Amino acid sequence: MEAGEGVSSATPTEEMNGAGNLMDFLDEPFPDVSTYEDFHTIDWLREKSRDTDRHRKITSKSKESIWELIKSLLDAWSGWVVMLLIGLLSGTLAGVIDLAVDWMTDLKEGVCLSAFWYSHEQCCWTSNETTFDDRDKCPQWQKWAELMTGHTEGAGAYVLNYFLYILWALLFSFLAVSLVRVFAPYACGSGIPEIKTILSGFIIRGYLGKWTLLIKPVTLVLAVSSGLSLGKEGPLVHVACCCGNLFCSLFSKYSKNEAKRREVNCLSSALIFVLQVSYYFPLKTLWRSFFAALVAAFTLRSINPFGNSRLVLFYVEYHTPWYMAELVPFILLGVFGGLWGTLFIRANIAWCRRRKTTQLGKYPVLEVIAVTGITALLAYPNPYTRRSTSELISELFNDCGALESSQLCDYINNPNMSRPVDDIPDRPAGPGVYNALWQLALALIFKIVITIFTFGMKIPSGLFIPSMAVGAIAGRIVGIAVEQIAYHHHDWIIFKNWCRPGADCVTPGLYAMVGAAACLGGVTRMTVSLVVIMFELTGGLEYIVPLMAAAVTSKWVADAFGKEGIYESHIQLNGYPYLDVRDEFTHRTLATDVMRPRRNDPPLAVLTQDSTTVEDVETLIKDTDYNGFPVVVSRESERLIGFVQRRDLTLAIKNARQKQDGVVSSSVVYFTEDAPQLPASNPQPLKLRRILNLSPFTVTDHTPMETVVDIFRKLGLRQCLVTRSGRLLGIITKKDVLRHMAQMMNQDPESIMFN
Amino acid sequence: MEAGEGVSSATPTEEMNGAGNLMDFLDEPFPDVSTYEDFHTIDWLREKSRDTDRHRKITSKSKESIWELIKSLLDAWSGWVVMLLIGLLSGTLAGVIDLAVDWMTDLKEGVCLSAFWYSHEQCCWTSNETTFDDRDKCPQWQKWAELMTGHTEGAGAYVLNYFLYILWALLFSFLAVSLVRVFAPYACGSGIPEIKTILSGFIIRGYLGKWTLLIKPVTLVLAVSSGLSLGKEGPLVHVACCCGNLFCSLFSKYSKNEAKRREVNCLSSALIFVLQVSYYFPLKTLWRSFFAALVAAFTLRSINPFGNSRLVLFYVEYHTPWYMAELVPFILLGVFGGLWGTLFIRANIAWCRRRKTTQLGKYPVLEVIAVTGITALLAYPNPYTRRSTSELISELFNDCGALESSQLCDYINNPNMSRPVDDIPDRPAGPGVYNALWQLALALIFKIVITIFTFGMKIPSGLFIPSMAVGAIAGRIVGIAVEQIAYHHHDWIIFKNWCRPGADCVTPGLYAMVGAAACLGGVTRMTVSLVVIMFELTGGLEYIVPLMAAAVTSKWVADAFGKEGIYESHIQLNGYPYLDVRDEFTHRTLATDVMRPRRNDPPLAVLTQDSTTVEDVETLIKDTDYNGFPVVVSRESERLIGFVQRRDLTLAIKNARQKQDGVVSSSVVYFTEDAPQLPASNPQPLKLRRILNLSPFTVTDHTPMETVVDIFRKLGLRQCLVTRSGRLLGIITKKDVLRHMAQMMNQDPESIMFN
């Protein structure tokens, strides 16, 4: 008995601190015992049950004193506090980024004399020339050539402006790529593939760190302002996740639990993605993310970057309903969206693979500079590509009002009709429209090609805006075409009921919106969220049927060529261990086909509950790199009693060797409830039951892999043991599952990056 | 060897049909083998893997011939076809119901002389009196008193109208309750608690049957028209689910698989609920339900019941933005919504419990008649309760335009100002508004009380419209109050920046909308879906922040009093076996505390793999009512090898006894791969390995119940076996889990209705 009590696992110092600390000690035996290494996957069930324990402890303590009660209330509210902070910070960042992008985009062309920090619009907004035509031409705003030489017209001024435009673009993109390379390599790309992977339970240290949070917004502004074909929505999600991570570290509830951290982490502003990724998260989290979105919307509204006190980016109002017959062009736009999605994904992945495998990948700065140069060179001559992409989309979405000065609205006026303002009946297109059509067609080709090469470079780059731009251009072209056909052929049967002469019947702006939705859907394959986003961006709810028709068609078409969206393709290209909820596993393999050890492998590395020595364990740890070891009753019976983590085992032995007298290499390790009484001559046994997971997940060897994949997916397991009639046969890890799935899809199983 | 071959499990007839049929036979050994009994729960994993098998078989067959290829394509498309049909039928039904309700609601007051099948609005719409004031008073539309006596004014006419109004209401509700009682008892209520339960995997035969589909729409029209305080949104979801069920039975893919059936079944029109219930369903399903919604929207648009070619029920357009300071009343409305939700749920559940347990429940027809009588009696004198509730909400949501003739818009005109149309600056309220305020306050109290007694009666009754009405009335009252305070106290600090004299600053209609959202949230506790619905109903996207602020507050307040929404409360009241995704189980119990057998129970009923006789099995089946039995190696080792369903076992033995020679009571049942060769004197063994589930789900006895609950919830299990170091200890069924959860929440565990 005395010997048994002597081997208490608590060290003397800790024993003196009394019962309260002893409890702490039992729950978290050693420092760092429950953290994970970089590029490892987390165990959801374990993290969850740790949080429940923590919660239970706080609740029971809260009855002891007022102070503990306050602490428990603070703990309960910390989720909301974190969300409030995230909302405030990410809303502020989004607003500041918008303002900065506006200013810097315009800086490429000219400067505001009255206040150099004004963008073109702000500069001329405050001027007295308030008629619509002249709003863009106010004396305070001067192009660079005008400022430097005094000339506004002529080839010389044009060339100078052109040259400075390219120079600014190169400067911005050089700064962006350099900052990313030097300070925060993780700040590049859209971040969405990585965030999806992190949310699914993978650890990438530093990906959501402070440096990323600092550098990404700055470089994002630079990258967008440089005129490259990229958007800021995806990177903004990444930035919001970084905010989440930052604020998580303020509260021990979140900083110490990888599952809880993920819960808050990225959901903040990524409501859209929540809808797809919310598998492991309880519904409470959704409410919180709503709350954060509310705060962010608030903050954004206070900053008011769009200058119209609306929360939506592209606000449109159309005055005509749509007609059934228009569904045909809408569906054609859907087909176009699907084809573009397929083309883009294939071409972009091929290019990114080439970048990874060839010399090209070694010169990221040069690549960015080159692409920026080409983009600026080709973009400037065409008015539709010179301006910022979001302005372009906004113009394409807009309906032609009577006061519209845009080239796109250059219709031939019929002098016989005097219509009220704001209502344009159908009219023949003027030369401006035909001119615009050509320019739009060129812009479409340019955007399609350049976006393929832009996405994936080492700068922050989103994909929403370029995809939508491609769709909006195509849509507007189709829209104008349909409109003109309808005007010139009123007598055709299909137009007869629909377009009476003199009445407004086709809204080309709606076609642009539909096209944008189709292309966005084709590229990202978002489901529910797609339509939601389109609502958010446009404020149109009347047009749900056209949008849905196009989105569904686009998804069908794109899915026919391959199930994966751009983010999944990039996840696969990078070999992230992401278990997609959408893949359906339908092969007939069984757990026994996937588990290790395979037929000719050495037997599974196991520990026995009462016959392994400390030395044996140390040898096993040294010789293998498994994340954990099953513990069995004995090597003969092979009956499973639990699973022990490699990390816990290493720490426990190290700790015991340092602090616990009598634990030597020949000490026996006991995982049983009571260590037997040993004669004093024997070395002290080491009792490790408290680090043993007594409820490891098991399946039988006959379980279909379909079920196993489901279990891994839904429960977020890290590993699963395989048994047959109570005997331990092998182990299946998440990596094994992913490799098996890759193999079944005829992909290289070794591409999975994973530990 | 010969003996071994002699005991082939196929019967002679089936053997003659050759290999193809033998394969079928192996997959589905006996007819009905995989169906479930009424009020049982389904096994998701099993259903899923059956569907995968079926799919695999079709795919491999499709290479054999063109015909099989066509069949496989048809099979692949059947999901979309079903959705198309559901969309068409439920859209048509929704449209027809709307038209019928409009007509019958107006029928209570009068009739259209030009065409008796016209509603009041349709009747006067076609008349020549097109000014807004007179639109409601056209000669073609005559109240009953006018038609019968020729008098339009006076006490006599009023009393006659009043009397006929009550009479019609009684007639409608009597018809409704009688039809429900006689033809389709399942057609009563909103159906949402039951659908949530069915979707979670419970079988209630007939709940989604043809009779329900026939009767529910008819009785719904009658119930709504009778003027009772109920809505049609919930029952419409039920009707759409019935459509789904009907079309499912056309395709064997769906009719033979309970999981696939659920997949299509109810998702059709219940996109809203999908977002909450989509746990077990793959994302593909969501796309399909989008498609169905598209078709339904289409059909509805063609029928155009709202007469404005808009898809939304309450279309509003406000002309003023909202101000930060207004968040205070919005949040107060949220608090009101939460309190109303709590009050309603508690009072309604208490009343329904009383109905269930006392004599009251025996006279459903009388109850409906009484409530209808009281409702009609009290509703008629007040113009805000006399009209249909959706009209009321629509008026409350509306902003006061210059042409509005409503009493609510009776502001005192300031003759000094001549403003353009459609823009009402702030003005003092006239006597009409004060009058309306009193009537609204009375209507509010009336609605609150009567709704509590109405929901749960034996007629189809939804809750959305009454909840929204309560909130809209309260909101409009608050809105008018704020508006008048702002008008009379322009000089107060809070109004100074916000309300300049003569400018429009408060929109009472927005308050009504916010109040409606808050009350809907308080009662149903919907999360994401709530705001989405409000969008759908109102078309307003600008006001997401007020709506969200009120909805979040309402949820907080209501959750403080109890976590459950009205549907969950009704599920619990009825004892349905519904495992709520939202409940968090945080108790520290282990699997060993919940599993059966308990400490003093007789040992677990198990079968052994090779030592049980047919007689033993039959005795076991007769003596117990378990759904299945674990199979172990032997009673001594207790090592688990599989699980066999009671139903399969019964059928297999019955079949074998009838068709297989030599199987007698003393035959040994073998679950092993090969039956041993027995001397000819012994009775023929019965090999049953093919009905043995070789991958039963197991957990160890140390697994925390938190994890077990998670597993049941996410994998949709029916039962789970408990082992310790490979030995079978006991079993946990879904019922055990639900009972344990009820016990932990201090509820009566025996209330769970379940098999």
Tab-separated table of N, CA and C in Angstrom, chain B residues 472-520:
chain	number	residue	atom	x	y	z
B	472	ALA	N	-46.525	43.195	-35.713
B	472	ALA	CA	-46.747	44.343	-36.583
B	472	ALA	C	-47.625	45.380	-35.896
B	473	ILE	N	-48.652	44.920	-35.163
B	473	ILE	CA	-49.511	45.871	-34.450
B	473	ILE	C	-48.692	46.625	-33.406
B	474	ALA	N	-47.949	45.847	-32.597
B	474	ALA	CA	-47.144	46.489	-31.557
B	474	ALA	C	-46.155	47.455	-32.190
B	475	GLY	N	-45.531	47.023	-33.289
B	475	GLY	CA	-44.531	47.859	-33.943
B	475	GLY	C	-45.131	49.146	-34.480
B	476	ARG	N	-46.299	49.022	-35.089
B	476	ARG	CA	-46.908	50.231	-35.655
B	476	ARG	C	-47.273	51.210	-34.548
B	477	ILE	N	-47.778	50.688	-33.433
B	477	ILE	CA	-48.120	51.565	-32.305
B	477	ILE	C	-46.866	52.304	-31.835
B	478	VAL	N	-45.784	51.546	-31.639
B	478	VAL	CA	-44.536	52.172	-31.201
B	478	VAL	C	-44.066	53.181	-32.238
B	479	GLY	N	-44.172	52.802	-33.515
B	479	GLY	CA	-43.710	53.686	-34.583
B	479	GLY	C	-44.449	55.008	-34.588
B	480	ILE	N	-45.773	54.945	-34.458
B	480	ILE	CA	-46.552	56.189	-34.447
B	480	ILE	C	-46.182	57.015	-33.216
B	481	ALA	N	-46.000	56.342	-32.091
B	481	ALA	CA	-45.633	57.052	-30.869
B	481	ALA	C	-44.313	57.789	-31.065
B	482	VAL	N	-43.313	57.081	-31.583
B	482	VAL	CA	-42.006	57.713	-31.796
B	482	VAL	C	-42.143	58.888	-32.760
B	483	GLU	N	-42.929	58.670	-33.809
B	483	GLU	CA	-43.108	59.719	-34.812
B	483	GLU	C	-43.714	60.982	-34.196
B	484	GLN	N	-44.740	60.791	-33.370
B	484	GLN	CA	-45.395	61.954	-32.775
B	484	GLN	C	-44.503	62.639	-31.745
B	485	ILE	N	-43.745	61.829	-30.984
B	485	ILE	CA	-42.800	62.434	-30.038
B	485	ILE	C	-41.789	63.268	-30.816
B	486	ALA	N	-41.302	62.703	-31.917
B	486	ALA	CA	-40.309	63.418	-32.712
B	486	ALA	C	-40.892	64.705	-33.277
B	487	TYR	N	-42.173	64.659	-33.674
B	487	TYR	CA	-42.774	65.868	-34.239
B	487	TYR	C	-42.928	66.951	-33.178
B	488	HIS	N	-43.432	66.554	-32.022
B	488	HIS	CA	-43.743	67.550	-31.005
B	488	HIS	C	-42.518	68.013	-30.240
B	489	HIS	N	-41.419	67.288	-30.372
B	489	HIS	CA	-40.220	67.680	-29.605
B	489	HIS	C	-39.002	67.731	-30.511
B	490	HIS	N	-39.106	68.515	-31.554
B	490	HIS	CA	-37.978	68.658	-32.464
B	490	HIS	C	-36.727	69.125	-31.749
B	491	ASP	N	-36.934	69.831	-30.628
B	491	ASP	CA	-35.807	70.472	-29.969
B	491	ASP	C	-35.048	69.521	-29.047
B	492	TRP	N	-35.618	68.332	-28.773
B	492	TRP	CA	-34.899	67.392	-27.923
B	492	TRP	C	-33.580	67.009	-28.593
B	493	ILE	N	-32.591	66.775	-27.744
B	493	ILE	CA	-31.255	66.541	-28.294
B	493	ILE	C	-31.227	65.372	-29.273
B	494	ILE	N	-31.878	64.263	-28.904
B	494	ILE	CA	-31.783	63.090	-29.784
B	494	ILE	C	-32.430	63.334	-31.138
B	495	PHE	N	-33.421	64.213	-31.205
B	495	PHE	CA	-34.092	64.412	-32.488
B	495	PHE	C	-33.434	65.500	-33.313
B	496	LYS	N	-32.529	66.259	-32.697
B	496	LYS	CA	-32.027	67.455	-33.359
B	496	LYS	C	-31.355	67.164	-34.696
B	497	ASN	N	-30.428	66.213	-34.688
B	497	ASN	CA	-29.712	65.926	-35.935
B	497	ASN	C	-30.567	65.139	-36.900
B	498	TRP	N	-31.560	64.531	-36.326
B	498	TRP	CA	-32.210	63.453	-37.027
B	498	TRP	C	-33.456	63.983	-37.724
B	499	CYS	N	-34.250	64.746	-37.015
B	499	CYS	CA	-35.516	65.188	-37.588
B	499	CYS	C	-35.519	66.697	-37.746
B	500	ARG	N	-35.186	67.166	-38.922
B	500	ARG	CA	-35.377	68.587	-39.151
B	500	ARG	C	-36.855	68.835	-39.389
B	501	PRO	N	-37.370	69.981	-38.967
B	501	PRO	CA	-38.817	70.225	-39.165
B	501	PRO	C	-39.151	70.145	-40.642
B	502	GLY	N	-40.247	69.564	-40.928
B	502	GLY	CA	-40.695	69.476	-42.308
B	502	GLY	C	-40.116	68.315	-43.076
B	503	ALA	N	-39.149	67.639	-42.488
B	503	ALA	CA	-38.590	66.486	-43.191
B	503	ALA	C	-39.141	65.198	-42.593
B	504	ASP	N	-39.167	64.224	-43.403
B	504	ASP	CA	-39.697	62.936	-43.017
B	504	ASP	C	-38.648	62.216	-42.179
B	505	CYS	N	-38.962	61.806	-40.977
B	505	CYS	CA	-37.887	61.162	-40.238
B	505	CYS	C	-38.224	59.819	-39.618
B	506	VAL	N	-39.460	59.502	-39.400
B	506	VAL	CA	-39.789	58.210	-38.813
B	506	VAL	C	-40.747	57.481	-39.740
B	507	THR	N	-40.485	56.218	-39.995
B	507	THR	CA	-41.368	55.430	-40.852
B	507	THR	C	-42.086	54.412	-39.974
B	508	PRO	N	-43.332	54.667	-39.563
B	508	PRO	CA	-44.000	53.705	-38.673
B	508	PRO	C	-44.104	52.316	-39.299
B	509	GLY	N	-44.183	52.227	-40.625
B	509	GLY	CA	-44.290	50.925	-41.280
B	509	GLY	C	-43.078	50.057	-41.019
B	510	LEU	N	-41.912	50.687	-40.974
B	510	LEU	CA	-40.695	49.927	-40.694
B	510	LEU	C	-40.752	49.330	-39.290
B	511	TYR	N	-41.307	50.094	-38.351
B	511	TYR	CA	-41.443	49.580	-36.985
B	511	TYR	C	-42.329	48.334	-36.970
B	512	ALA	N	-43.375	48.383	-37.779
B	512	ALA	CA	-44.264	47.222	-37.838
B	512	ALA	C	-43.509	46.003	-38.357
B	513	MET	N	-42.676	46.227	-39.375
B	513	MET	CA	-41.913	45.120	-39.954
B	513	MET	C	-40.941	44.552	-38.925
B	514	VAL	N	-40.259	45.447	-38.224
B	514	VAL	CA	-39.300	45.016	-37.210
B	514	VAL	C	-40.021	44.257	-36.090
B	515	GLY	N	-41.160	44.782	-35.683
B	515	GLY	CA	-41.925	44.097	-34.641
B	515	GLY	C	-42.348	42.711	-35.081
B	516	ALA	N	-42.775	42.605	-36.339
B	516	ALA	CA	-43.194	41.306	-36.858
B	516	ALA	C	-42.039	40.312	-36.832
B	517	ALA	N	-40.855	40.786	-37.248
B	517	ALA	CA	-39.685	39.902	-37.240
B	517	ALA	C	-39.381	39.455	-35.817
B	518	ALA	N	-39.452	40.378	-34.880
B	518	ALA	CA	-39.125	40.049	-33.493
B	518	ALA	C	-40.089	39.007	-32.948
B	519	CYS	N	-41.378	39.177	-33.227
B	519	CYS	CA	-42.354	38.234	-32.675
B	519	CYS	C	-42.228	36.866	-33.335
B	520	LEU	N	-42.020	36.878	-34.634
B	520	LEU	CA	-41.834	35.605	-35.331
B	520	LEU	C	-40.633	34.872	-34.749
